[in-house]
């Protein structure tokens, strides 16, 4: 579609899968919108909720009505669920819920010659590369956070183990002392009965 004007379609998605599952499939979601609606850009927007995400998809104006139609039907959510390994028909369950679609002005892109086509391809490649880089950074951040938590938990466990050991030793030592004193007292009584002098132990 040479010189096509575009529109940005904004909508929300609710999902129980969590943001990591969605981040891992972001490239596949981009491909879905590119294949089905000739999208030139697809970005996920993260919110404070781990179960709600925003989407911004830029499509040619001629595809807007089609996207809105699929948005209102179950077809688009079914395709998104399938990307996440959920077949709504065979598994009899659904996950994604699409909400509040809105339209704003997009940009104008041209692909009237080879050069502009290559630029479009490069732009899409750069977008996917950015997605991959962001995912790698997030995975590293999660790994670092896990390592910190692991170190903290090990430290707490060792401290707790030490305190428990000290309390056990104090308790056992005290009981052993009382047992020893009791045994010595019995021995003293026996020796006194036998009229034998014995010193303190």
GROMACS .gro file of N, CA and C in nm, residues 23-180:
model
  474
   23UNK      N    1   0.591  -1.120   2.733
   23UNK     CA    2   0.717  -1.068   2.679
   23UNK      C    3   0.783  -1.171   2.589
   24UNK      N    4   0.777  -1.297   2.629
   24UNK     CA    5   0.839  -1.403   2.549
   24UNK      C    6   0.772  -1.420   2.413
   25UNK      N    7   0.645  -1.384   2.402
   25UNK     CA    8   0.571  -1.401   2.277
   25UNK      C    9   0.549  -1.269   2.203
   26UNK      N   10   0.620  -1.164   2.244
   26UNK     CA   11   0.595  -1.033   2.184
   26UNK      C   12   0.623  -1.033   2.034
   27UNK      N   13   0.730  -1.098   1.993
   27UNK     CA   14   0.762  -1.103   1.850
   27UNK      C   15   0.653  -1.176   1.771
   28UNK      N   16   0.597  -1.283   1.830
   28UNK     CA   17   0.489  -1.357   1.764
   28UNK      C   18   0.362  -1.273   1.754
   29UNK      N   19   0.336  -1.192   1.857
   29UNK     CA   20   0.220  -1.103   1.853
   29UNK      C   21   0.238  -0.998   1.745
   30UNK      N   22   0.360  -0.946   1.733
   30UNK     CA   23   0.390  -0.850   1.627
   30UNK      C   24   0.362  -0.914   1.491
   31UNK      N   25   0.408  -1.038   1.475
   31UNK     CA   26   0.387  -1.108   1.348
   31UNK      C   27   0.238  -1.129   1.320
   32UNK      N   28   0.159  -1.155   1.425
   32UNK     CA   29   0.015  -1.174   1.408
   32UNK      C   30  -0.051  -1.048   1.352
   33UNK      N   31  -0.018  -0.934   1.411
   33UNK     CA   32  -0.078  -0.808   1.364
   33UNK      C   33  -0.022  -0.766   1.228
   34UNK      N   34   0.103  -0.800   1.203
   34UNK     CA   35   0.162  -0.768   1.073
   34UNK      C   36   0.097  -0.852   0.963
   35UNK      N   37   0.078  -0.980   0.991
   35UNK     CA   38   0.021  -1.071   0.892
   35UNK      C   39  -0.128  -1.044   0.870
   36UNK      N   40  -0.200  -1.019   0.978
   36UNK     CA   41  -0.345  -1.005   0.967
   36UNK      C   42  -0.394  -0.866   0.932
   37UNK      N   43  -0.315  -0.764   0.971
   37UNK     CA   44  -0.363  -0.627   0.953
   37UNK      C   45  -0.258  -0.534   0.894
   38UNK      N   46  -0.150  -0.592   0.838
   38UNK     CA   47  -0.043  -0.515   0.775
   38UNK      C   48   0.016  -0.412   0.871
   39UNK      N   49   0.025  -0.447   1.000
   39UNK     CA   50   0.078  -0.354   1.099
   39UNK      C   51   0.223  -0.318   1.069
   40UNK      N   52   0.256  -0.193   1.089
   40UNK     CA   53   0.395  -0.148   1.069
   40UNK      C   54   0.465  -0.130   1.203
   41UNK      N   55   0.387  -0.136   1.312
   41UNK     CA   56   0.446  -0.122   1.446
   41UNK      C   57   0.352  -0.185   1.547
   42UNK      N   58   0.412  -0.253   1.645
   42UNK     CA   59   0.332  -0.314   1.751
   42UNK      C   60   0.413  -0.305   1.880
   43UNK      N   61   0.361  -0.236   1.979
   43UNK     CA   62   0.433  -0.218   2.105
   43UNK      C   63   0.344  -0.255   2.222
   44UNK      N   64   0.405  -0.321   2.320
   44UNK     CA   65   0.335  -0.352   2.443
   44UNK      C   66   0.368  -0.246   2.547
   45UNK      N   67   0.270  -0.205   2.623
   45UNK     CA   68   0.288  -0.105   2.727
   45UNK      C   69   0.257  -0.171   2.862
   46UNK      N   70   0.353  -0.158   2.954
   46UNK     CA   71   0.335  -0.224   3.082
   46UNK      C   72   0.271  -0.130   3.183
   47UNK      N   73   0.187  -0.185   3.269
   47UNK     CA   74   0.120  -0.107   3.372
   47UNK      C   75   0.164  -0.156   3.509
   48UNK      N   76   0.110  -0.095   3.615
   48UNK     CA   77   0.144  -0.138   3.750
   48UNK      C   78   0.089  -0.278   3.779
   49UNK      N   79  -0.018  -0.313   3.712
   49UNK     CA   80  -0.078  -0.446   3.731
   49UNK      C   81  -0.003  -0.550   3.649
   50UNK      N   82   0.024  -0.665   3.710
   50UNK     CA   83   0.091  -0.773   3.638
   50UNK      C   84  -0.005  -0.848   3.547
   51UNK      N   85  -0.133  -0.819   3.557
   51UNK     CA   86  -0.233  -0.891   3.479
   51UNK      C   87  -0.299  -0.802   3.375
   52UNK      N   88  -0.245  -0.683   3.352
   52UNK     CA   89  -0.305  -0.594   3.253
   52UNK      C   90  -0.195  -0.522   3.175
   53UNK      N   91  -0.207  -0.522   3.044
   53UNK     CA   92  -0.107  -0.461   2.956
   53UNK      C   93  -0.176  -0.371   2.855
   54UNK      N   94  -0.101  -0.278   2.803
   54UNK     CA   95  -0.151  -0.194   2.696
   54UNK      C   96  -0.087  -0.233   2.564
   55UNK      N   97  -0.159  -0.212   2.456
   55UNK     CA   98  -0.106  -0.239   2.323
   55UNK      C   99  -0.123  -0.115   2.237
   56UNK      N  100  -0.023  -0.090   2.156
   56UNK     CA  101  -0.031   0.016   2.056
   56UNK      C  102   0.010  -0.044   1.923
   57UNK      N  103  -0.085  -0.054   1.833
   57UNK     CA  104  -0.062  -0.117   1.702
   57UNK      C  105  -0.088  -0.014   1.593
   58UNK      N  106   0.011   0.009   1.509
   58UNK     CA  107  -0.005   0.104   1.399
   58UNK      C  108  -0.035   0.027   1.271
   59UNK      N  109  -0.150   0.057   1.212
   59UNK     CA  110  -0.193  -0.013   1.091
   59UNK      C  111  -0.235   0.089   0.985
   60UNK      N  112  -0.233   0.049   0.857
   60UNK     CA  113  -0.284   0.137   0.752
   60UNK      C  114  -0.432   0.168   0.777
   61UNK      N  115  -0.474   0.286   0.740
   61UNK     CA  116  -0.614   0.325   0.763
   61UNK      C  117  -0.714   0.227   0.701
   62UNK      N  118  -0.676   0.167   0.590
   62UNK     CA  119  -0.768   0.073   0.524
   62UNK      C  120  -0.788  -0.055   0.607
   63UNK      N  121  -0.701  -0.077   0.707
   63UNK     CA  122  -0.712  -0.196   0.790
   63UNK      C  123  -0.783  -0.169   0.923
   64UNK      N  124  -0.812  -0.042   0.951
   64UNK     CA  125  -0.870  -0.006   1.081
   64UNK      C  126  -1.004  -0.075   1.104
   65UNK      N  127  -1.093  -0.068   1.007
   65UNK     CA  128  -1.225  -0.129   1.023
   65UNK      C  129  -1.215  -0.279   1.044
   66UNK      N  130  -1.125  -0.343   0.972
   66UNK     CA  131  -1.106  -0.487   0.988
   66UNK      C  132  -1.058  -0.520   1.129
   67UNK      N  133  -0.960  -0.443   1.178
   67UNK     CA  134  -0.908  -0.467   1.312
   67UNK      C  135  -1.018  -0.445   1.417
   68UNK      N  136  -1.097  -0.340   1.402
   68UNK     CA  137  -1.205  -0.315   1.496
   68UNK      C  138  -1.308  -0.428   1.495
   69UNK      N  139  -1.335  -0.481   1.377
   69UNK     CA  140  -1.430  -0.591   1.365
   69UNK      C  141  -1.377  -0.715   1.436
   70UNK      N  142  -1.251  -0.749   1.412
   70UNK     CA  143  -1.192  -0.866   1.476
   70UNK      C  144  -1.179  -0.845   1.627
   71UNK      N  145  -1.156  -0.720   1.666
   71UNK     CA  146  -1.143  -0.688   1.808
   71UNK      C  147  -1.273  -0.721   1.882
   72UNK      N  148  -1.385  -0.691   1.821
   72UNK     CA  149  -1.515  -0.714   1.884
   72UNK      C  150  -1.555  -0.862   1.883
   73UNK      N  151  -1.502  -0.935   1.788
   73UNK     CA  152  -1.534  -1.078   1.781
   73UNK      C  153  -1.437  -1.157   1.869
   74UNK      N  154  -1.453  -1.289   1.870
   74UNK     CA  155  -1.365  -1.375   1.950
   74UNK      C  156  -1.242  -1.419   1.871
   75UNK      N  157  -1.239  -1.389   1.743
   75UNK     CA  158  -1.132  -1.442   1.658
   75UNK      C  159  -0.994  -1.395   1.700
   76UNK      N  160  -0.981  -1.265   1.729
   76UNK     CA  161  -0.850  -1.210   1.763
   76UNK      C  162  -0.800  -1.266   1.896
   77UNK      N  163  -0.889  -1.272   1.996
   77UNK     CA  164  -0.847  -1.327   2.125
   77UNK      C  165  -0.811  -1.475   2.113
   78UNK      N  166  -0.881  -1.548   2.028
   78UNK     CA  167  -0.848  -1.689   2.007
   78UNK      C  168  -0.708  -1.704   1.948
   79UNK      N  169  -0.675  -1.619   1.851
   79UNK     CA  170  -0.542  -1.626   1.790
   79UNK      C  171  -0.434  -1.591   1.892
   80UNK      N  172  -0.461  -1.491   1.976
   80UNK     CA  173  -0.365  -1.452   2.078
   80UNK      C  174  -0.347  -1.564   2.180
   81UNK      N  175  -0.457  -1.628   2.221
   81UNK     CA  176  -0.447  -1.740   2.315
   81UNK      C  177  -0.366  -1.855   2.255
   82UNK      N  178  -0.386  -1.881   2.127
   82UNK     CA  179  -0.311  -1.989   2.061
   82UNK      C  180  -0.161  -1.960   2.062
   83UNK      N  181  -0.124  -1.835   2.046
   83UNK     CA  182   0.018  -1.798   2.052
   83UNK      C  183   0.076  -1.835   2.188
   84UNK      N  184  -0.007  -1.828   2.293
   84UNK     CA  185   0.039  -1.862   2.428
   84UNK      C  186   0.012  -2.008   2.463
   85UNK      N  187  -0.020  -2.089   2.362
   85UNK     CA  188  -0.037  -2.233   2.385
   85UNK      C  189  -0.172  -2.272   2.440
   86UNK      N  190  -0.271  -2.183   2.428
   86UNK     CA  191  -0.406  -2.213   2.477
   86UNK      C  192  -0.501  -2.221   2.357
   87UNK      N  193  -0.559  -2.337   2.337
   87UNK     CA  194  -0.658  -2.354   2.230
   87UNK      C  195  -0.796  -2.346   2.294
   88UNK      N  196  -0.866  -2.233   2.277
   88UNK     CA  197  -0.995  -2.214   2.345
   88UNK      C  198  -1.098  -2.322   2.313
   89UNK      N  199  -1.090  -2.381   2.195
   89UNK     CA  200  -1.190  -2.481   2.156
   89UNK      C  201  -1.161  -2.617   2.220
   90UNK      N  202  -1.040  -2.668   2.200
   90UNK     CA  203  -1.007  -2.801   2.253
   90UNK      C  204  -0.987  -2.800   2.405
   91UNK      N  205  -0.936  -2.690   2.458
   91UNK     CA  206  -0.909  -2.683   2.602
   91UNK      C  207  -1.026  -2.624   2.680
   92UNK      N  208  -1.124  -2.569   2.607
   92UNK     CA  209  -1.244  -2.512   2.670
   92UNK      C  210  -1.210  -2.407   2.775
   93UNK      N  211  -1.113  -2.325   2.745
   93UNK     CA  212  -1.079  -2.214   2.835
   93UNK      C  213  -1.020  -2.100   2.753
   94UNK      N  214  -1.030  -1.982   2.808
   94UNK     CA  215  -0.976  -1.863   2.744
   94UNK      C  216  -0.892  -1.786   2.845
   95UNK      N  217  -0.804  -1.703   2.792
   95UNK     CA  218  -0.722  -1.622   2.882
   95UNK      C  219  -0.735  -1.473   2.848
   96UNK      N  220  -0.692  -1.435   2.730
   96UNK     CA  221  -0.685  -1.292   2.695
   96UNK      C  222  -0.824  -1.229   2.685
   97UNK      N  223  -0.834  -1.109   2.740
   97UNK     CA  224  -0.953  -1.026   2.726
   97UNK      C  225  -0.911  -0.891   2.670
   98UNK      N  226  -0.968  -0.852   2.557
   98UNK     CA  227  -0.934  -0.726   2.492
   98UNK      C  228  -1.034  -0.619   2.531
   99UNK      N  229  -0.983  -0.501   2.570
   99UNK     CA  230  -1.069  -0.396   2.623
   99UNK      C  231  -1.037  -0.259   2.564
  100UNK      N  232  -1.139  -0.178   2.550
  100UNK     CA  233  -1.126  -0.033   2.526
  100UNK      C  234  -1.037   0.003   2.407
  101UNK      N  235  -1.074  -0.037   2.289
  101UNK     CA  236  -0.995   0.001   2.172
  101UNK      C  237  -1.022   0.147   2.135
  102UNK      N  238  -0.915   0.220   2.106
  102UNK     CA  239  -0.925   0.360   2.066
  102UNK      C  240  -0.833   0.385   1.947
  103UNK      N  241  -0.865   0.487   1.871
  103UNK     CA  242  -0.786   0.519   1.752
  103UNK      C  243  -0.730   0.660   1.761
  104UNK      N  244  -0.600   0.674   1.727
  104UNK     CA  245  -0.538   0.805   1.715
  104UNK      C  246  -0.464   0.810   1.582
  105UNK      N  247  -0.421   0.928   1.546
  105UNK     CA  248  -0.351   0.943   1.418
  105UNK      C  249  -0.217   0.872   1.422
  106UNK      N  250  -0.182   0.811   1.311
  106UNK     CA  251  -0.053   0.745   1.299
  106UNK      C  252   0.041   0.830   1.217
  107UNK      N  253   0.122   0.767   1.139
  107UNK     CA  254   0.216   0.837   1.052
  107UNK      C  255   0.183   0.799   0.908
  108UNK      N  256   0.267   0.838   0.818
  108UNK     CA  257   0.252   0.798   0.678
  108UNK      C  258   0.379   0.725   0.637
  109UNK      N  259   0.364   0.605   0.583
  109UNK     CA  260   0.482   0.534   0.538
  109UNK      C  261   0.472   0.509   0.388
  110UNK      N  262   0.583   0.499   0.323
  110UNK     CA  263   0.585   0.475   0.179
  110UNK      C  264   0.673   0.356   0.148
  111UNK      N  265   0.633   0.281   0.050
  111UNK     CA  266   0.717   0.170   0.003
  111UNK      C  267   0.708   0.166  -0.149
  112UNK      N  268   0.722   0.282  -0.212
  112UNK     CA  269   0.706   0.291  -0.357
  112UNK      C  270   0.829   0.245  -0.432
  113UNK      N  271   0.937   0.222  -0.362
  113UNK     CA  272   1.057   0.175  -0.430
  113UNK      C  273   1.133   0.080  -0.340
  114UNK      N  274   1.237   0.021  -0.396
  114UNK     CA  275   1.313  -0.080  -0.321
  114UNK      C  276   1.376  -0.020  -0.197
  115UNK      N  277   1.427   0.103  -0.210
  115UNK     CA  278   1.494   0.165  -0.096
  115UNK      C  279   1.400   0.179   0.023
  116UNK      N  280   1.280   0.232  -0.003
  116UNK     CA  281   1.186   0.250   0.107
  116UNK      C  282   1.140   0.116   0.163
  117UNK      N  283   1.129   0.014   0.079
  117UNK     CA  284   1.092  -0.119   0.127
  117UNK      C  285   1.199  -0.174   0.220
  118UNK      N  286   1.324  -0.153   0.184
  118UNK     CA  287   1.434  -0.197   0.270
  118UNK      C  288   1.434  -0.120   0.402
  119UNK      N  289   1.400   0.009   0.395
  119UNK     CA  290   1.393   0.088   0.517
  119UNK      C  291   1.282   0.037   0.609
  120UNK      N  292   1.169   0.000   0.548
  120UNK     CA  293   1.060  -0.056   0.627
  120UNK      C  294   1.101  -0.187   0.692
  121UNK      N  295   1.168  -0.272   0.614
  121UNK     CA  296   1.216  -0.399   0.666
  121UNK      C  297   1.317  -0.377   0.778
  122UNK      N  298   1.408  -0.281   0.758
  122UNK     CA  299   1.508  -0.251   0.860
  122UNK      C  300   1.440  -0.200   0.987
  123UNK      N  301   1.337  -0.116   0.969
  123UNK     CA  302   1.265  -0.064   1.085
  123UNK      C  303   1.200  -0.176   1.165
  124UNK      N  304   1.142  -0.273   1.095
  124UNK     CA  305   1.077  -0.385   1.163
  124UNK      C  306   1.181  -0.473   1.232
  125UNK      N  307   1.294  -0.493   1.165
  125UNK     CA  308   1.401  -0.572   1.225
  125UNK      C  309   1.453  -0.504   1.351
  126UNK      N  310   1.472  -0.370   1.344
  126UNK     CA  311   1.519  -0.295   1.460
  126UNK      C  312   1.419  -0.306   1.575
  127UNK      N  313   1.290  -0.304   1.541
  127UNK     CA  314   1.187  -0.316   1.645
  127UNK      C  315   1.195  -0.451   1.715
  128UNK      N  316   1.211  -0.557   1.637
  128UNK     CA  317   1.223  -0.691   1.696
  128UNK      C  318   1.352  -0.705   1.777
  129UNK      N  319   1.460  -0.643   1.727
  129UNK     CA  320   1.586  -0.646   1.800
  129UNK      C  321   1.572  -0.577   1.935
  130UNK      N  322   1.500  -0.464   1.935
  130UNK     CA  323   1.477  -0.392   2.060
  130UNK      C  324   1.397  -0.477   2.157
  131UNK      N  325   1.296  -0.545   2.106
  131UNK     CA  326   1.216  -0.635   2.190
  131UNK      C  327   1.305  -0.741   2.254
  132UNK      N  328   1.393  -0.800   2.173
  132UNK     CA  329   1.483  -0.904   2.223
  132UNK      C  330   1.578  -0.849   2.328
  133UNK      N  331   1.633  -0.729   2.301
  133UNK     CA  332   1.727  -0.667   2.395
  133UNK      C  333   1.657  -0.635   2.527
  134UNK      N  334   1.535  -0.583   2.519
  134UNK     CA  335   1.460  -0.552   2.640
  134UNK      C  336   1.431  -0.678   2.720
  135UNK      N  337   1.398  -0.785   2.647
  135UNK     CA  338   1.370  -0.912   2.716
  135UNK      C  339   1.496  -0.963   2.787
  136UNK      N  340   1.612  -0.954   2.719
  136UNK     CA  341   1.737  -0.999   2.780
  136UNK      C  342   1.767  -0.920   2.906
  137UNK      N  343   1.745  -0.788   2.901
  137UNK     CA  344   1.771  -0.705   3.018
  137UNK      C  345   1.678  -0.743   3.133
  138UNK      N  346   1.554  -0.769   3.100
  138UNK     CA  347   1.458  -0.806   3.204
  138UNK      C  348   1.492  -0.942   3.265
  139UNK      N  349   1.535  -1.036   3.181
  139UNK     CA  350   1.574  -1.167   3.232
  139UNK      C  351   1.695  -1.155   3.324
  140UNK      N  352   1.793  -1.071   3.284
  140UNK     CA  353   1.910  -1.049   3.370
  140UNK      C  354   1.870  -0.984   3.501
  141UNK      N  355   1.778  -0.889   3.494
  141UNK     CA  356   1.732  -0.822   3.615
  141UNK      C  357   1.663  -0.921   3.709
  142UNK      N  358   1.583  -1.009   3.650
  142UNK     CA  359   1.515  -1.111   3.731
  142UNK      C  360   1.617  -1.206   3.794
  143UNK      N  361   1.719  -1.245   3.715
  143UNK     CA  362   1.822  -1.335   3.767
  143UNK      C  363   1.899  -1.269   3.881
  144UNK      N  364   1.933  -1.140   3.865
  144UNK     CA  365   2.004  -1.067   3.971
  144UNK      C  366   1.917  -1.057   4.096
  145UNK      N  367   1.789  -1.029   4.075
  145UNK     CA  368   1.698  -1.018   4.189
  145UNK      C  369   1.686  -1.152   4.260
  146UNK      N  370   1.678  -1.260   4.183
  146UNK     CA  371   1.670  -1.394   4.242
  146UNK      C  372   1.796  -1.426   4.322
  147UNK      N  373   1.914  -1.391   4.265
  147UNK     CA  374   2.040  -1.417   4.334
  147UNK      C  375   2.046  -1.341   4.466
  148UNK      N  376   1.998  -1.216   4.466
  148UNK     CA  377   1.997  -1.136   4.588
  148UNK      C  378   1.904  -1.199   4.692
  149UNK      N  379   1.785  -1.240   4.647
  149UNK     CA  380   1.691  -1.304   4.739
  149UNK      C  381   1.747  -1.434   4.794
  150UNK      N  382   1.812  -1.511   4.705
  150UNK     CA  383   1.870  -1.638   4.746
  150UNK      C  384   1.977  -1.616   4.853
  151UNK      N  385   2.064  -1.517   4.830
  151UNK     CA  386   2.171  -1.486   4.925
  151UNK      C  387   2.112  -1.442   5.058
  152UNK      N  388   2.008  -1.358   5.052
  152UNK     CA  389   1.943  -1.310   5.173
  152UNK      C  390   1.878  -1.424   5.250
  153UNK      N  391   1.810  -1.514   5.177
  153UNK     CA  392   1.743  -1.626   5.243
  153UNK      C  393   1.844  -1.723   5.305
  154UNK      N  394   1.955  -1.747   5.234
  154UNK     CA  395   2.058  -1.835   5.290
  154UNK      C  396   2.117  -1.774   5.416
  155UNK      N  397   2.142  -1.641   5.412
  155UNK     CA  398   2.194  -1.572   5.530
  155UNK      C  399   2.099  -1.582   5.648
  156UNK      N  400   1.970  -1.564   5.621
  156UNK     CA  401   1.871  -1.574   5.729
  156UNK      C  402   1.864  -1.716   5.784
  157UNK      N  403   1.871  -1.814   5.693
  157UNK     CA  404   1.865  -1.954   5.737
  157UNK      C  405   1.986  -1.988   5.824
  158UNK      N  406   2.105  -1.945   5.782
  158UNK     CA  407   2.225  -1.974   5.860
  158UNK      C  408   2.220  -1.906   5.996
  159UNK      N  409   2.170  -1.782   5.999
  159UNK     CA  410   2.156  -1.711   6.126
  159UNK      C  411   2.057  -1.781   6.218
  160UNK      N  412   1.944  -1.823   6.159
  160UNK     CA  413   1.843  -1.895   6.238
  160UNK      C  414   1.897  -2.028   6.288
  161UNK      N  415   1.970  -2.098   6.200
  161UNK     CA  416   2.029  -2.226   6.238
  161UNK      C  417   2.126  -2.209   6.354
  162UNK      N  418   2.204  -2.101   6.348
  162UNK     CA  419   2.302  -2.074   6.455
  162UNK      C  420   2.231  -2.045   6.587
  163UNK      N  421   2.125  -1.963   6.581
  163UNK     CA  422   2.052  -1.929   6.704
  163UNK      C  423   1.986  -2.053   6.763
  164UNK      N  424   1.928  -2.136   6.675
  164UNK     CA  425   1.865  -2.259   6.724
  164UNK      C  426   1.968  -2.351   6.788
  165UNK      N  427   2.086  -2.361   6.723
  165UNK     CA  428   2.193  -2.444   6.778
  165UNK      C  429   2.238  -2.396   6.915
  166UNK      N  430   2.250  -2.263   6.927
  166UNK     CA  431   2.293  -2.207   7.056
  166UNK      C  432   2.189  -2.234   7.165
  167UNK      N  433   2.062  -2.218   7.131
  167UNK     CA  434   1.957  -2.242   7.230
  167UNK      C  435   1.949  -2.389   7.269
  168UNK      N  436   1.967  -2.478   7.169
  168UNK     CA  437   1.967  -2.621   7.198
  168UNK      C  438   2.082  -2.656   7.292
  169UNK      N  439   2.200  -2.600   7.263
  169UNK     CA  440   2.318  -2.629   7.346
  169UNK      C  441   2.298  -2.576   7.488
  170UNK      N  442   2.241  -2.455   7.500
  170UNK     CA  443   2.215  -2.399   7.633
  170UNK      C  444   2.118  -2.488   7.710
  171UNK      N  445   2.013  -2.533   7.641
  171UNK     CA  446   1.913  -2.617   7.707
  171UNK      C  447   1.971  -2.751   7.748
  172UNK      N  448   2.043  -2.815   7.654
  172UNK     CA  449   2.103  -2.946   7.682
  172UNK      C  450   2.209  -2.934   7.790
  173UNK      N  451   2.293  -2.830   7.782
  173UNK     CA  452   2.397  -2.811   7.882
  173UNK      C  453   2.340  -2.793   8.021
  174UNK      N  454   2.231  -2.715   8.029
  174UNK     CA  455   2.166  -2.692   8.158
  174UNK      C  456   2.109  -2.822   8.214
  175UNK      N  457   2.045  -2.900   8.128
  175UNK     CA  458   1.988  -3.028   8.172
  175UNK      C  459   2.096  -3.126   8.214
  176UNK      N  460   2.207  -3.131   8.137
  176UNK     CA  461   2.317  -3.220   8.173
  176UNK      C  462   2.376  -3.183   8.308
  177UNK      N  463   2.384  -3.050   8.332
  177UNK     CA  464   2.437  -3.006   8.461
  177UNK      C  465   2.349  -3.052   8.576
  178UNK      N  466   2.218  -3.041   8.557
  178UNK     CA  467   2.126  -3.085   8.663
  178UNK      C  468   2.132  -3.236   8.683
  179UNK      N  469   2.143  -3.310   8.572
  179UNK     CA  470   2.154  -3.457   8.582
  179UNK      C  471   2.282  -3.496   8.655
  180UNK      N  472   2.392  -3.427   8.619
  180UNK     CA  473   2.520  -3.458   8.683
  180UNK      C  474   2.513  -3.430   8.833
   0.00000   0.00000   0.00000
